[in-house]
Amino acid sequence: HPGEHHCTDDGKGAVRILAELESWDCGMLAHGRAVQAELSTFYSGYEYTAVGDPAGNQRAQSDEKTANEILRDRYGIIVEPGELTQTGRSEAVRYYLTTLTPDGKPLLQLDPRCQMLIEAFTGGYHRKVVAGRTLDEPEKNEYSHLMDCLAYLCAKLYRDNTSMADKWKRMTRGKMHRAGYM
């Protein structure tokens, strides 16, 4: 069940999830067609970055092509592999859920039409319980793919924003320090 999210950044650091798309009981070719149709119908002319499951670079035994190669070769969709670790993904989502923009709005905002994500956040997506113990890993259910997709997206944005902030601090450190003494 590959999942997709369409989002935008509002210029204040908030991430707005505009739409969700999940393909059920189909292969990567059919999912790629659905994604391509969605992109050309609703986002024609816009630039985008596709982020996906790091397992999308693993070769299939059937034809030796990876899922990401199929998306690239058949549909022109270049997929950047997402964060590998569950910890990295969950920390990025937690950051966007618990941080506000400078004007006090949540960093992560969902369009009300994203019903699966809303259901996932309100109890549908939860940690696995085995023999009365709650594990760190999530229960694999109908919400897993969309939540994994959201986590890959949040981790990429968090990594990109953090590295840009660190780069800016390094570039301006000397100038800001000197300016402080003028």
XYZ file of C-alpha atoms in Angstrom:
182
model
C 0.000 0.000 0.000
C 2.291 2.806 -1.077
C 1.212 6.163 0.317
C 1.683 9.728 -0.834
C 1.265 13.174 0.670
C 1.145 16.482 -1.121
C 2.337 19.352 1.013
C 3.557 22.909 0.937
C 5.661 25.113 3.186
C 3.973 28.375 4.214
C 7.223 30.381 4.385
C 7.094 30.462 8.197
C 8.327 26.912 8.631
C 4.896 25.264 8.813
C 4.241 22.183 6.716
C 0.734 21.917 5.324
C -0.405 18.490 4.195
C -2.798 19.237 1.337
C -3.762 15.715 0.238
C -3.153 12.052 0.872
C -3.128 9.256 -1.682
C -2.875 5.580 -0.894
C -2.944 2.781 -3.443
C -4.444 -0.473 -2.219
C -3.561 -3.970 -3.434
C -1.481 -2.891 -6.405
C 2.104 -2.895 -7.547
C 4.501 -0.035 -8.121
C 3.458 0.444 -11.767
C -0.180 1.041 -10.829
C 0.821 3.228 -7.886
C 3.137 5.241 -10.141
C 0.250 5.815 -12.579
C -1.941 7.057 -9.718
C 0.772 9.410 -8.460
C 1.522 10.713 -11.952
C -2.198 11.356 -12.567
C -2.514 13.162 -9.225
C 0.550 15.331 -9.906
C -0.482 16.256 -13.447
C -4.099 16.952 -12.460
C -3.572 19.048 -9.326
C 0.060 20.193 -9.330
C 0.955 20.709 -12.985
C 3.707 23.305 -13.323
C 4.827 23.074 -9.692
C 8.222 21.831 -8.595
C 8.195 18.940 -6.154
C 10.481 16.618 -4.260
C 9.505 12.974 -3.835
C 10.684 11.273 -0.635
C 10.033 7.599 -0.045
C 10.777 4.403 1.763
C 14.523 3.677 1.802
C 13.558 0.106 0.862
C 12.494 1.547 -2.517
C 16.126 1.151 -3.583
C 16.130 -2.621 -2.935
C 16.072 -4.794 -6.048
C 12.998 -6.903 -6.744
C 13.780 -10.561 -7.464
C 11.310 -10.636 -10.348
C 12.892 -8.122 -12.736
C 15.873 -6.789 -10.755
C 14.484 -3.226 -10.862
C 13.960 -1.250 -7.692
C 10.655 0.493 -6.982
C 12.443 3.836 -7.282
C 13.895 2.861 -10.685
C 10.400 1.946 -11.901
C 9.040 5.324 -10.775
C 11.957 7.134 -12.419
C 12.012 5.174 -15.700
C 8.257 4.896 -16.305
C 6.933 8.111 -14.765
C 9.871 10.499 -14.388
C 9.407 10.602 -10.599
C 12.778 10.804 -8.834
C 12.414 9.474 -5.281
C 14.851 10.497 -2.581
C 15.193 7.729 0.028
C 13.738 8.701 3.404
C 15.198 8.414 6.909
C 16.199 4.841 7.660
C 15.763 4.742 11.437
C 12.430 4.642 13.243
C 13.922 6.955 15.899
C 14.946 9.587 13.350
C 11.505 9.510 11.759
C 9.544 9.673 15.009
C 11.722 12.496 16.394
C 11.133 14.549 13.227
C 7.355 14.045 13.415
C 7.429 14.894 17.140
C 9.315 18.112 16.331
C 6.669 19.220 13.813
C 3.844 18.247 16.192
C 5.230 20.090 19.225
C 6.723 23.240 17.704
C 4.947 26.463 16.761
C 5.669 29.011 14.052
C 6.776 32.516 15.171
C 3.125 33.618 14.967
C 1.923 30.760 17.221
C 0.514 28.322 14.652
C 1.381 24.595 14.610
C 4.289 23.586 12.391
C 2.344 20.564 11.105
C -1.058 21.333 9.609
C -3.426 18.829 7.978
C -6.115 19.653 5.477
C -9.443 18.367 6.913
C -9.818 16.139 3.826
C -6.824 14.041 5.018
C -9.149 11.681 6.891
C -6.748 8.725 7.111
C -4.032 10.883 8.677
C -6.505 12.420 11.108
C -7.726 8.942 12.095
C -4.104 7.800 12.427
C -3.263 10.689 14.768
C -6.392 10.110 16.844
C -5.607 6.513 17.748
C -5.491 4.524 14.525
C -1.696 4.517 14.406
C -0.163 3.254 17.622
C 2.728 1.313 19.024
C 2.698 -2.466 18.947
C 1.763 -4.306 22.158
C 3.233 -7.790 22.639
C 2.551 -9.855 25.771
C 1.367 -6.758 27.630
C 4.485 -4.744 26.733
C 4.303 -1.636 24.537
C 7.136 -1.682 22.009
C 8.800 1.286 20.312
C 7.864 0.088 16.854
C 4.433 0.923 15.429
C 1.674 -1.590 14.764
C 1.501 -2.305 11.021
C -2.069 -1.532 9.990
C -4.041 0.446 7.397
C -2.469 3.710 8.634
C 1.150 2.567 8.514
C 2.043 3.534 4.959
C 0.640 7.060 5.161
C 2.244 7.650 8.552
C 5.571 6.255 7.317
C 5.289 8.584 4.330
C 4.600 11.550 6.621
C 7.582 10.562 8.766
C 9.922 10.379 5.723
C 8.730 13.826 4.681
C 9.127 15.344 8.171
C 12.589 13.811 8.573
C 13.732 15.256 5.236
C 12.356 18.714 6.015
C 13.821 18.635 9.518
C 17.218 17.519 8.200
C 17.188 20.159 5.437
C 16.047 22.970 7.765
C 18.542 22.004 10.468
C 21.443 21.805 8.027
C 20.478 25.173 6.475
C 20.241 26.775 9.931
C 23.615 25.309 10.930
C 25.161 26.485 7.646
C 23.763 30.011 8.176
C 25.098 30.086 11.756
C 28.561 29.013 10.555
C 28.551 31.606 7.758
C 27.444 34.478 10.000
C 29.093 33.542 13.294
C 32.139 35.789 12.837
C 30.134 38.666 11.384
C 27.503 38.538 14.111
C 30.154 38.292 16.802
C 32.041 41.301 15.448
C 28.837 43.270 14.944
C 27.989 42.670 18.595
C 31.126 44.527 19.666
C 30.697 47.619 17.502
